[in-house]
Short mmCIF file of C-alpha atoms and ligand atoms in Angstrom, two decimals:
data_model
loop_
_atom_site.label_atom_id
_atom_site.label_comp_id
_atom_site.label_asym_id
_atom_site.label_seq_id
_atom_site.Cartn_x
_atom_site.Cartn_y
_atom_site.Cartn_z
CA UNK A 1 -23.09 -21.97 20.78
CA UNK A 2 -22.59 -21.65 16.65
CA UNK A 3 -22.81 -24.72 14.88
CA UNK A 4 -20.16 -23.88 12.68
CA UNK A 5 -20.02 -26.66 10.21
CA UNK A 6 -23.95 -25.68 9.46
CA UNK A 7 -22.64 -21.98 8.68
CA UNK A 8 -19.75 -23.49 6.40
CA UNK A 9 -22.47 -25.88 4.51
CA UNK A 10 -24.76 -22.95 4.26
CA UNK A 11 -22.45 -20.14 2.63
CA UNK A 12 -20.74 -23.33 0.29
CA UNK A 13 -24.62 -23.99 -1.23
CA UNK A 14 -24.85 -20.13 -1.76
CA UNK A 15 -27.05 -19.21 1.33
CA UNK A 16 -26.76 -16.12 3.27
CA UNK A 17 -25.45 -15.74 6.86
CA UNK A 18 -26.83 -13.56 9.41
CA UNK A 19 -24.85 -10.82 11.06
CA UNK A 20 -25.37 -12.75 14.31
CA UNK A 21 -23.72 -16.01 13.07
CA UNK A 22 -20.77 -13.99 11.64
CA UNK A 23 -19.77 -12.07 14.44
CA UNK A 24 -20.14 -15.27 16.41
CA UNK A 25 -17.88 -17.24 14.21
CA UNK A 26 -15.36 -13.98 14.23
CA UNK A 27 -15.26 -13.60 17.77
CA UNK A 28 -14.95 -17.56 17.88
CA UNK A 29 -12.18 -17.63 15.84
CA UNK A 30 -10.28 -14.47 17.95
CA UNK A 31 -10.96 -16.82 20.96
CA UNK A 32 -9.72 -19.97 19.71
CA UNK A 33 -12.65 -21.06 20.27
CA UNK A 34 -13.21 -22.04 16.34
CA UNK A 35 -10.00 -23.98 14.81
CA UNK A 36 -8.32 -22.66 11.58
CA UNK A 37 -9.56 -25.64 9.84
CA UNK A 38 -13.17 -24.86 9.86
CA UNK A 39 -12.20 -20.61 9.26
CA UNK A 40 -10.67 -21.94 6.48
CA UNK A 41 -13.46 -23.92 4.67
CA UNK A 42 -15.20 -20.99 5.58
CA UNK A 43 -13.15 -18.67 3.35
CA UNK A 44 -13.19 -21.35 0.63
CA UNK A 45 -16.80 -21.03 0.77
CA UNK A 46 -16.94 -17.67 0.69
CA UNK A 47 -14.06 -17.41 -2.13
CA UNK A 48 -16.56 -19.47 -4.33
CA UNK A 49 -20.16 -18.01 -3.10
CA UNK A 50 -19.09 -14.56 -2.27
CA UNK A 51 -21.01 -12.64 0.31
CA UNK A 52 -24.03 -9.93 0.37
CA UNK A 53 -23.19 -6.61 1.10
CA UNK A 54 -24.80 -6.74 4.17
CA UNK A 55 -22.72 -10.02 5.19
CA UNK A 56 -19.29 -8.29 3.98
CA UNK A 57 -20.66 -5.10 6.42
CA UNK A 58 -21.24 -7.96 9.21
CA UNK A 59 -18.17 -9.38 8.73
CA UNK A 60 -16.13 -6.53 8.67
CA UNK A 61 -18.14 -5.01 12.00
CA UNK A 62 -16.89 -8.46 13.71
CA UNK A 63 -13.92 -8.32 12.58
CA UNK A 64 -13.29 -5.39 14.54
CA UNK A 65 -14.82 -5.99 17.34
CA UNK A 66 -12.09 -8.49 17.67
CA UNK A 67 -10.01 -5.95 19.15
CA UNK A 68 -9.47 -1.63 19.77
CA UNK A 69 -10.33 1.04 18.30
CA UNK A 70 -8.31 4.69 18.14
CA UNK A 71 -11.09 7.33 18.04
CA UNK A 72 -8.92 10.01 16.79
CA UNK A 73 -11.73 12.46 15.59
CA UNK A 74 -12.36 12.51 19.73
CA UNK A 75 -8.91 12.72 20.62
CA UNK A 76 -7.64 15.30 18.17
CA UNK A 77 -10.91 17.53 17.89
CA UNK A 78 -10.19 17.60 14.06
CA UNK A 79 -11.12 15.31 10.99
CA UNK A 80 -8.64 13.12 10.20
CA UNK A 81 -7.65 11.57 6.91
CA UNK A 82 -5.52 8.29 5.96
CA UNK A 83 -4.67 6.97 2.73
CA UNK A 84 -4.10 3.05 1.95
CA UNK A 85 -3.02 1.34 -1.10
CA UNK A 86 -3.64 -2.13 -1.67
CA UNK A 87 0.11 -2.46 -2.64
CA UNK A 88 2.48 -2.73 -5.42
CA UNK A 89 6.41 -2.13 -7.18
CA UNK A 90 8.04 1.21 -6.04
CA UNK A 91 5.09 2.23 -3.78
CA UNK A 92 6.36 4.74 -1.25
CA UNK A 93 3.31 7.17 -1.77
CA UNK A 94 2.14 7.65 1.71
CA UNK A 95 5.78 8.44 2.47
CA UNK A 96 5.62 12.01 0.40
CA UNK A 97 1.72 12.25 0.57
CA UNK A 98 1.75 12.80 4.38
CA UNK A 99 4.30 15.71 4.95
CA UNK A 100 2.14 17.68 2.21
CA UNK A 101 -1.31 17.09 3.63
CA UNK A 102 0.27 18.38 7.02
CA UNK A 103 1.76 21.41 5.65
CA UNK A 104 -1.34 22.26 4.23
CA UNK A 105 -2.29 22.24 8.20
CA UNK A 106 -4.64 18.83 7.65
CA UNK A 107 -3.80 16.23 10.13
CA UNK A 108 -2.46 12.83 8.76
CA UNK A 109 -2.39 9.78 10.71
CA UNK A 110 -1.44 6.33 9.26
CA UNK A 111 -0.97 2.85 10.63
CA UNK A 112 0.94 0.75 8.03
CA UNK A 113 2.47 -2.72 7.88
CA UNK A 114 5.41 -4.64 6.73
CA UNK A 115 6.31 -5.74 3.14
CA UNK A 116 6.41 -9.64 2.35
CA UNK A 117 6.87 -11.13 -1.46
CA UNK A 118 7.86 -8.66 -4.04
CA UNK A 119 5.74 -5.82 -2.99
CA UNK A 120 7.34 -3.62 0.16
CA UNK A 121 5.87 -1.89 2.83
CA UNK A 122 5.92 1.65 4.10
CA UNK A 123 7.53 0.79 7.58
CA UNK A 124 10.22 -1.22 6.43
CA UNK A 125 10.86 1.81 3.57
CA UNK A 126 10.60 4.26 6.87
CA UNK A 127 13.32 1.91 9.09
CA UNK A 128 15.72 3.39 6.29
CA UNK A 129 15.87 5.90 8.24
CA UNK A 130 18.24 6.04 11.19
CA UNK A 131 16.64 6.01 14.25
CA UNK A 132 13.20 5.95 13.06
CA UNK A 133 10.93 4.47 15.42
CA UNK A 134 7.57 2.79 13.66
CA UNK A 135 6.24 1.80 17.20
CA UNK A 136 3.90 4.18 18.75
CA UNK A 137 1.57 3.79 21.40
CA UNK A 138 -1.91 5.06 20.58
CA UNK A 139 -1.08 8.19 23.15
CA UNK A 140 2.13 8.76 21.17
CA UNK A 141 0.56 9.01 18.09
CA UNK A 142 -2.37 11.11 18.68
CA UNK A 143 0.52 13.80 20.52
CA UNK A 144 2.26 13.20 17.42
CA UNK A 145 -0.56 14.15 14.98
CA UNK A 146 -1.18 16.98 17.06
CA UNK A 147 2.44 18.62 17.52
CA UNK A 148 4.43 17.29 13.92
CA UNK A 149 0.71 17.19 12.02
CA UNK A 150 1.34 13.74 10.80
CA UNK A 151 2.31 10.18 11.86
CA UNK A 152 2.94 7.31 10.19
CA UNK A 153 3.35 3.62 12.69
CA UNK A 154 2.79 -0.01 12.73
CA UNK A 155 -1.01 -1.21 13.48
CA UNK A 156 -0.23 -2.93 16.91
CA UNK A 157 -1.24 -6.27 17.80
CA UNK A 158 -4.73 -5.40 18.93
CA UNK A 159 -5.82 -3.73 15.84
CA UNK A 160 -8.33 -6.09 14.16
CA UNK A 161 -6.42 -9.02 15.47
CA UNK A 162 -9.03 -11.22 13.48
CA UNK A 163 -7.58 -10.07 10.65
CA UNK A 164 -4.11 -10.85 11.16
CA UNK A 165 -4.51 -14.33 11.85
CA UNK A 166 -7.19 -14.82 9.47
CA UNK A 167 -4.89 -12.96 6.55
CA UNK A 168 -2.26 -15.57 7.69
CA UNK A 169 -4.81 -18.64 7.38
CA UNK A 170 -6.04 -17.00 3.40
CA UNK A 171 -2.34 -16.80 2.40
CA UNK A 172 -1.50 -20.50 3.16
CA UNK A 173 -5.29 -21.98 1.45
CA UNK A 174 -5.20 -19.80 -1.46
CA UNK A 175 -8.16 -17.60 -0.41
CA UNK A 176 -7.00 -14.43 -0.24
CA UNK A 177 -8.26 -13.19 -3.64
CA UNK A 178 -11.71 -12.88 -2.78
CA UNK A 179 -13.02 -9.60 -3.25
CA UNK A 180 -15.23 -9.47 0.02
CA UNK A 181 -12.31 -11.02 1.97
CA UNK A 182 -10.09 -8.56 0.60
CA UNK A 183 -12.48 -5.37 1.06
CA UNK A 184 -13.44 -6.71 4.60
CA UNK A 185 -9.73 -7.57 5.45
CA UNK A 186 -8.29 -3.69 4.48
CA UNK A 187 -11.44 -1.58 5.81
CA UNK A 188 -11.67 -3.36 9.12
CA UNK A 189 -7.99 -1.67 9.79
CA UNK A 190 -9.14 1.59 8.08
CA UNK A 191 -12.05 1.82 10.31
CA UNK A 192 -10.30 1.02 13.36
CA UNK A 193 -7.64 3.04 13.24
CA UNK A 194 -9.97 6.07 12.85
CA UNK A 195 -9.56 7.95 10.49
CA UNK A 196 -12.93 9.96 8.97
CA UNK A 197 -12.35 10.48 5.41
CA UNK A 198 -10.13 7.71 3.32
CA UNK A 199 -8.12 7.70 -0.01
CA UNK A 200 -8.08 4.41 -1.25
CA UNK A 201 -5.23 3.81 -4.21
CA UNK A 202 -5.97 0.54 -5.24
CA UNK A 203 -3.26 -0.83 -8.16
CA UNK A 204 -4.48 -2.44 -11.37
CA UNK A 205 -2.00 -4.83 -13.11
CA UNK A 206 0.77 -7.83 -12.96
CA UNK A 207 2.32 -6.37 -10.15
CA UNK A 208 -0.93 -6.14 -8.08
CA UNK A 209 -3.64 -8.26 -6.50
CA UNK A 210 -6.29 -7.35 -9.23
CA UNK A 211 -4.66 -7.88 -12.32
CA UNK A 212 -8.11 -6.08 -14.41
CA UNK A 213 -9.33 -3.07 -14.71
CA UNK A 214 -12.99 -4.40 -13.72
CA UNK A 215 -11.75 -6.33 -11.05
CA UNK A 216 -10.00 -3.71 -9.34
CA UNK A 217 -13.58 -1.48 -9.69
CA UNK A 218 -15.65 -4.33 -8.45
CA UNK A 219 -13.52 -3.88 -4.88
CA UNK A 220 -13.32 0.09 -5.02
CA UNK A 221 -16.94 -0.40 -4.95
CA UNK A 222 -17.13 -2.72 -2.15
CA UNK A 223 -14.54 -0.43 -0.29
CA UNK A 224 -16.55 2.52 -0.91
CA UNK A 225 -19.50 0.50 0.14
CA UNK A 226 -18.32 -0.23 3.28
CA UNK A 227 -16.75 2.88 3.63
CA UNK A 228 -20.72 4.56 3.42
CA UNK A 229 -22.10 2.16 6.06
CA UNK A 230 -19.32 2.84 8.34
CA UNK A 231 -19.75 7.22 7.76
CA UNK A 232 -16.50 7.22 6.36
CA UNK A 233 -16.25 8.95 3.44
CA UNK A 234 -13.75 6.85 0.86
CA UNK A 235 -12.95 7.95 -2.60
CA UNK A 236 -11.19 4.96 -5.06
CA UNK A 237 -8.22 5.81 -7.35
CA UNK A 238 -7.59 2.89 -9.46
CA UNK A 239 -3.86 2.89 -10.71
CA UNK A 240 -1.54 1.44 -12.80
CA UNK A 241 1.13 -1.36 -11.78
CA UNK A 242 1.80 -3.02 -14.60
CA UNK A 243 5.42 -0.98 -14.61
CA UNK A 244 6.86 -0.04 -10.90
CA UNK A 245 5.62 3.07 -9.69
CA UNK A 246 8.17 5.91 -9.91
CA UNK A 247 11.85 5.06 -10.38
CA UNK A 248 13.03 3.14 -7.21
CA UNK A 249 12.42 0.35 -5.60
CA UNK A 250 14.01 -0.59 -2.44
CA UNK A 251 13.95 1.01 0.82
CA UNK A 252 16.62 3.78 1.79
CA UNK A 253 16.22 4.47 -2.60
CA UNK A 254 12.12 5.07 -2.43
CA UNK A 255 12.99 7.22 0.52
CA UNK A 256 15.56 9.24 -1.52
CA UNK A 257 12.52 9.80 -4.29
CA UNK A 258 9.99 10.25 -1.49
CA UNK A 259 12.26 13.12 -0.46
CA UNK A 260 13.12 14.23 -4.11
CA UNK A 261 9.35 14.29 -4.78
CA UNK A 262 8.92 16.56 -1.60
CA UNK A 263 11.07 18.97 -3.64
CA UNK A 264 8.87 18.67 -7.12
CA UNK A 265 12.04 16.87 -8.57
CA UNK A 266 10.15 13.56 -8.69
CA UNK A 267 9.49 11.15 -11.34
CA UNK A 268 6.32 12.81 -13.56
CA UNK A 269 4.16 9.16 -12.86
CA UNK A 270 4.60 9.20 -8.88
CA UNK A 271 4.27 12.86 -8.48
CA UNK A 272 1.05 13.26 -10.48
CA UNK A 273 0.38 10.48 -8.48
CA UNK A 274 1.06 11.63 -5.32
CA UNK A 275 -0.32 15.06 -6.24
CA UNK A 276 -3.31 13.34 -7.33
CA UNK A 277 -3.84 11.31 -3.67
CA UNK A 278 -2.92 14.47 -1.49
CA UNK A 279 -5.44 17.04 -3.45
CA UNK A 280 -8.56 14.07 -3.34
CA UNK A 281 -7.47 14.09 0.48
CA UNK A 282 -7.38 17.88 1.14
CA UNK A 283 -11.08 17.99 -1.00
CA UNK A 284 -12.21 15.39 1.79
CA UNK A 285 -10.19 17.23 4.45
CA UNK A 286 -12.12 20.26 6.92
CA UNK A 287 -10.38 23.13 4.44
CA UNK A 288 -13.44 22.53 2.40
CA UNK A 289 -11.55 22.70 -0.84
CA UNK A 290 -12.92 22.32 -3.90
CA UNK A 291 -10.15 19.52 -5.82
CA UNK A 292 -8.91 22.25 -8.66
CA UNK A 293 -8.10 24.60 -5.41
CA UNK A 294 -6.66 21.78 -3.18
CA UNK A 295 -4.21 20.85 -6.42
CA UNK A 296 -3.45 24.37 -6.77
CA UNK A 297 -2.84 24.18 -2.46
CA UNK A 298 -0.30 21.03 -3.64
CA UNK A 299 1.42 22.99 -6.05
CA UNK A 300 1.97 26.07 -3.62
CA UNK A 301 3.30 23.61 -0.84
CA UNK A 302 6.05 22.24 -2.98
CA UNK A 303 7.12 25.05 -4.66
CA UNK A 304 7.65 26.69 -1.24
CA UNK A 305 9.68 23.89 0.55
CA UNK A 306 7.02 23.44 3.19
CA UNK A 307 6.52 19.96 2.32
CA UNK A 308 10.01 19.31 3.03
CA UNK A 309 10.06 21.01 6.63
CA UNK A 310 6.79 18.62 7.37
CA UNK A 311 8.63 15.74 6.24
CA UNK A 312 11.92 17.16 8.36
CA UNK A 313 9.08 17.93 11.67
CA UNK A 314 7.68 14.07 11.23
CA UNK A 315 11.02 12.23 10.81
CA UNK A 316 12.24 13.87 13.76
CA UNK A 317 9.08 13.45 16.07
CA UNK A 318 9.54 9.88 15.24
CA UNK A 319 13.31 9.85 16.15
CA UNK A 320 14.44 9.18 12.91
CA UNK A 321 17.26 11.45 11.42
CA UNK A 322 15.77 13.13 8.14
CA UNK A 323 19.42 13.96 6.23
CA UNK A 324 19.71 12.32 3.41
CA UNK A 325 23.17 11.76 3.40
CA UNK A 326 22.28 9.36 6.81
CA UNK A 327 20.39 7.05 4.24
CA UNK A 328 22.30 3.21 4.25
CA UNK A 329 24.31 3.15 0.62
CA UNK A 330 24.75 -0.49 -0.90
CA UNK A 331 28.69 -1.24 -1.69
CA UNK A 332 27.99 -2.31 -5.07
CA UNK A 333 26.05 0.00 -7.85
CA UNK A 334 26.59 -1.59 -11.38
CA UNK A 335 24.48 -0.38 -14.85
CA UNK A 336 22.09 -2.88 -16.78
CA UNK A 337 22.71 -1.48 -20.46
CA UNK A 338 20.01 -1.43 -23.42
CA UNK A 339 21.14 -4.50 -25.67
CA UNK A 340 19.56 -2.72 -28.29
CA UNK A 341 17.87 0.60 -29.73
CA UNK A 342 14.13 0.71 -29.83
CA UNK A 343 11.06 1.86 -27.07
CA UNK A 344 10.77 0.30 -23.96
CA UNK A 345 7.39 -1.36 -25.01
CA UNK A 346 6.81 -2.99 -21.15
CA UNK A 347 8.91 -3.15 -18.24
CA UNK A 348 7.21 -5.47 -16.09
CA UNK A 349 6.96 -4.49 -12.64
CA UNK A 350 6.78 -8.21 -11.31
CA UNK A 351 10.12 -9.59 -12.38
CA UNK A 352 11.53 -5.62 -11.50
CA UNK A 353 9.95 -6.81 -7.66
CA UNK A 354 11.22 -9.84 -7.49
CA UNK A 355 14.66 -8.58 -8.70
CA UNK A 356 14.78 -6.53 -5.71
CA UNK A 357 13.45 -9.21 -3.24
CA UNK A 358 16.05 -11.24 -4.24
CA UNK A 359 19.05 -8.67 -3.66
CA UNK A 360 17.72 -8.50 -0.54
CA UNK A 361 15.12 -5.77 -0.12
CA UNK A 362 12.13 -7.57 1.20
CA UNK A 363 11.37 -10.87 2.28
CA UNK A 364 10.57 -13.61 1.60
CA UNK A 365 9.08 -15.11 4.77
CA UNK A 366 7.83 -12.80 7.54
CA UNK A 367 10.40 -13.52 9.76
CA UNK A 368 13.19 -12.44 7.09
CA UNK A 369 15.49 -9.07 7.68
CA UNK A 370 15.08 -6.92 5.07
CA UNK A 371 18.78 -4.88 3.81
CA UNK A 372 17.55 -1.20 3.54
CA UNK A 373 20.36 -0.42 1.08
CA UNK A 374 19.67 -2.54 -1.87
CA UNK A 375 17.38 -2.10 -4.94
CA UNK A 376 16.87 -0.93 -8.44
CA UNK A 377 16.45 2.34 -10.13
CA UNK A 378 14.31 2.26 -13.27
CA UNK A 379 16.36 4.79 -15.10
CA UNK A 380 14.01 4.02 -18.27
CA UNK A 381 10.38 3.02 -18.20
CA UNK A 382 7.84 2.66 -20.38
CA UNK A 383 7.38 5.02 -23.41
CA UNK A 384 11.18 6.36 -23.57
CA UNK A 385 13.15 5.81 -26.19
CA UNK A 386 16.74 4.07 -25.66
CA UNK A 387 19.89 3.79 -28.17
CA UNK A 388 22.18 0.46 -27.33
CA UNK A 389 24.32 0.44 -24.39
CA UNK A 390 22.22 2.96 -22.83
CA UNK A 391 21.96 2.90 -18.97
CA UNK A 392 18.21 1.24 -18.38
CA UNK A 393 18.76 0.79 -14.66
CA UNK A 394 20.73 0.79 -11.80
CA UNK A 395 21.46 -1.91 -9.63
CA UNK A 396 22.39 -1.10 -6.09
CA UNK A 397 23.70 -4.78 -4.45
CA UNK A 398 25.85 -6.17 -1.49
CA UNK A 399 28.19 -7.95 -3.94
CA UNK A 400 29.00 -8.24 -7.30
CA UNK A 401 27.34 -11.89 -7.89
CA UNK A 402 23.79 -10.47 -6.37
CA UNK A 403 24.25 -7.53 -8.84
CA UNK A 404 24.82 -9.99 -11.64
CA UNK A 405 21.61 -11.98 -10.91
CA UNK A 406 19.99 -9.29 -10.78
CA UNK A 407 20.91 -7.95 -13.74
CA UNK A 408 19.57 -10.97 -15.34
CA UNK A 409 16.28 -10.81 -13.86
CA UNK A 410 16.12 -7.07 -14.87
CA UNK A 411 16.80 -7.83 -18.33
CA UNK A 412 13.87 -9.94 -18.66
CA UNK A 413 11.40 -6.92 -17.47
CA UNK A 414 12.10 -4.64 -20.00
CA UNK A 415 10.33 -5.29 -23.87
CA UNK A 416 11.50 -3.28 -26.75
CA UNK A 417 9.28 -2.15 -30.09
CA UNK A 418 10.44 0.18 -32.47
CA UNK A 419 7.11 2.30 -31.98
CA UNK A 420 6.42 3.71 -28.99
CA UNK A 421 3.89 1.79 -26.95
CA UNK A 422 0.22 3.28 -26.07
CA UNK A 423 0.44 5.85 -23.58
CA UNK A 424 -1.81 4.56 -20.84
CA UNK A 425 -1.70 7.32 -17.56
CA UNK A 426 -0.64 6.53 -14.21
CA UNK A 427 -4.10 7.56 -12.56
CA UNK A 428 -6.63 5.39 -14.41
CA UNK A 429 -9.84 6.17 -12.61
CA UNK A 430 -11.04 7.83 -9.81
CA UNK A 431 -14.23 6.40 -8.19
CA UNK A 432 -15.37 9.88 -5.89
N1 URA B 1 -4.32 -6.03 1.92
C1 URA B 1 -4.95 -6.34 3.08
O1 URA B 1 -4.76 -5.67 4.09
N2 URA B 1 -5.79 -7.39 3.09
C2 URA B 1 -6.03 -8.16 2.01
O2 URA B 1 -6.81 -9.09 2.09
C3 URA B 1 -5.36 -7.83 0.80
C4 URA B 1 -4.53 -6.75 0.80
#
């Protein structure tokens, strides 16, 4: 039996535990056998001390052994990639980076979660779509992989169920910015779900959890770290969030520029983006491509419309209807005009996120519904130059009041200059 209050006095004076005592307080804590109380002085303890590498490796090996596996290398004879991003404004990458690694013949398989506070998540962006289906058993979506190429589902309940609860416990004792937490926390589900090679696409700025350029490299290292011990081969692109990513945020609308992007008609910051993600994952992927010749292999795929038919193949495998025109529309799209000429200097992605929350496109506690209609479309963003009056964004709403507030909140994101600002890319690093 762990004496856990010894392990929680240990880590707060800055000692070391053993990989013993932290898969025994893990599996203690999946069993109820260890209360939230003392997991949570535990993570306070940790938030202040931080942990070894070897104890974030522990951790994260407990973690899941808390619950099953998918061995999808076994099951689909192939290697397998997945991409995650630690989350952000306008994110819907996965969404057009998936049908292009599968029509480059590379099989894709993704478990994702649900949005909550102003950043959204890919399977409420996916329920957009009518008919979609984000629950697949692990049978279904190894037969997916293998007959559409790609699959994107919820983690279900037995995935790393440590991690669930415990992500619930950091959220409510201000603990979850820890960077071993955090690293622990994301590749416990990445190596679980099993996938062998990862793209990692963690955002840098107001709208994400690191806020710093150095503190968003400190956890691409411990990813990658992780990633090594595991023999999963994980490559780091740090990217920008201070602005939201692409145009649109809100569900059915990032599906729209998902699609749009499929075409090479997307916005130039999420397509290098997603260009970017999909050639790093194709270098890592069996084709053995060197990354100039994978990009060149992205290039080819859009300009031929076989990105599309993927994304047509995987909608429809899932039961979802991939027309766009079956897309919910909101009942009330109304312009927020430039109150003046100048550059858009900033347009802050945080008040842009909660702008949308609050018409209704995420929520705010996890048991909200989320309205797949509304959101915002960035018409300008950073760097373009606007007279007065001109259209800065749209605001697609349920009623005329939620447009008005949001209008209001919109306003307050965008900063004019009369130079234009410091171009600063949307792909700041990649850590390979
Ligand atoms: N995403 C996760 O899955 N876990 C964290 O701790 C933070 C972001």
């Amino acid at each position: 039996m762990i004496r856990v209050p010894e392990l929680i006095e240990r880590k707060r004076d800055g000692g070391e535990l053993s990989a013993d005592e932290l898969r025994a307080l893990m599996l203690g804590y999946a069993r109820d056998e260890v209360p939230d109380y003392q997991l949570a002085a535990f993570c306070m303890a940790v938030f202040f001390r931080g942990l070894s590498g070897a104890e974030t490796y522990a951790l994260t090996e407990a973690m899941i052994e808390t619950g099953e596996t998918i061995d999808l290398h076994s099951a689909l004879g192939r290697k397998v990639v997945d991409k995650h991003s630690t989350g952000g404004v306008g994110d819907k990458t996965s969404i057009a980076v998936g049908p292009i690694v599968a029509a480059c013949g590379v099989p894709f398989a993704k478990l994702s979660g649900r949005g909550l506070g102003h950043t959204g998540g890919t399977l409420d962006k996916l329920e957009s779509i009518p008919g979609f289906r984000v629950e697949l058993s692990t049978d279904e979506l190894v037969a997916q992989v293998r007959d559409a190429g790609m699959a994107i589902a919820g983690a279900g309940a037995n995935l790393v169920p440590a991690d669930k609860r415990l992500y619930a416990l950091r959220d409510v004792t201000a603990t979850v910015d820890s960077l071993p937490l955090i690293a622990s926390s994301i590749m416990s589900k990445k190596v679980a779900a099993g996938a062998d090679a990862i793209v990692l696409d963690v955002k840098v700025g107001e709208g994400a959890f690191m806020k710093t350029l150095d503190d968003a490299r400190a956890l691409a290292g411990l990813m990658r770290d992780l990633g090594a011990r595991f023999g999963r081969e994980t490559v780091c692109l740090l990217t920008d969030m201070d602005q939201p990513l692409g145009r649109a945020v809100g569900n059915a609308l990032e599906i729209r520029e998902a699609i749009a992007t499929l075409r090479d008609e997307g916005p130039p910051d999420f397509a290098e983006l997603v260009e970017t993600a999909t050639a790093r994952l194709l270098a890592l992927s069996d084709l053995g491509l060197a990354e100039t010749d994978a990009r060149a292999r992205v290039r080819d795929v859009l300009a031929e419309g076989s990105a599309v038919s993927a994304f047509e193949r995987w909608i429809h495998a899932q039961g979802g209807d991939p027309d766009e025109g079956a897309l919910p529309e909101a009942p009330v799209v109304h312009e927020l005009r430039s109150p003046e000429p100048g550059y858009i200097a900033e347009l802050h992605s945080l008040p842009v996120g909660l702008a949308a929350l609050h018409l209704g496109a995420g929520r705010r506690t996890k048991d909200d519904s989320v309205d797949h209609a509304v959101g915002i479309v960035c018409l300008a963003k950073r760097g373009d130059r606007v007279e007065q009056d001109q259209p800065l964004a749209e605001i697609h709403a349920r009623t005329d009041e939620a447009a008005q507030e949001a209008a209001e909140e919109l306003q307050a994101a965008y900063v004019f200059a009369g130079e234009p600002p410091a171009e600063r890319p949307i792909v700041l690093d990649v850590l390979a």
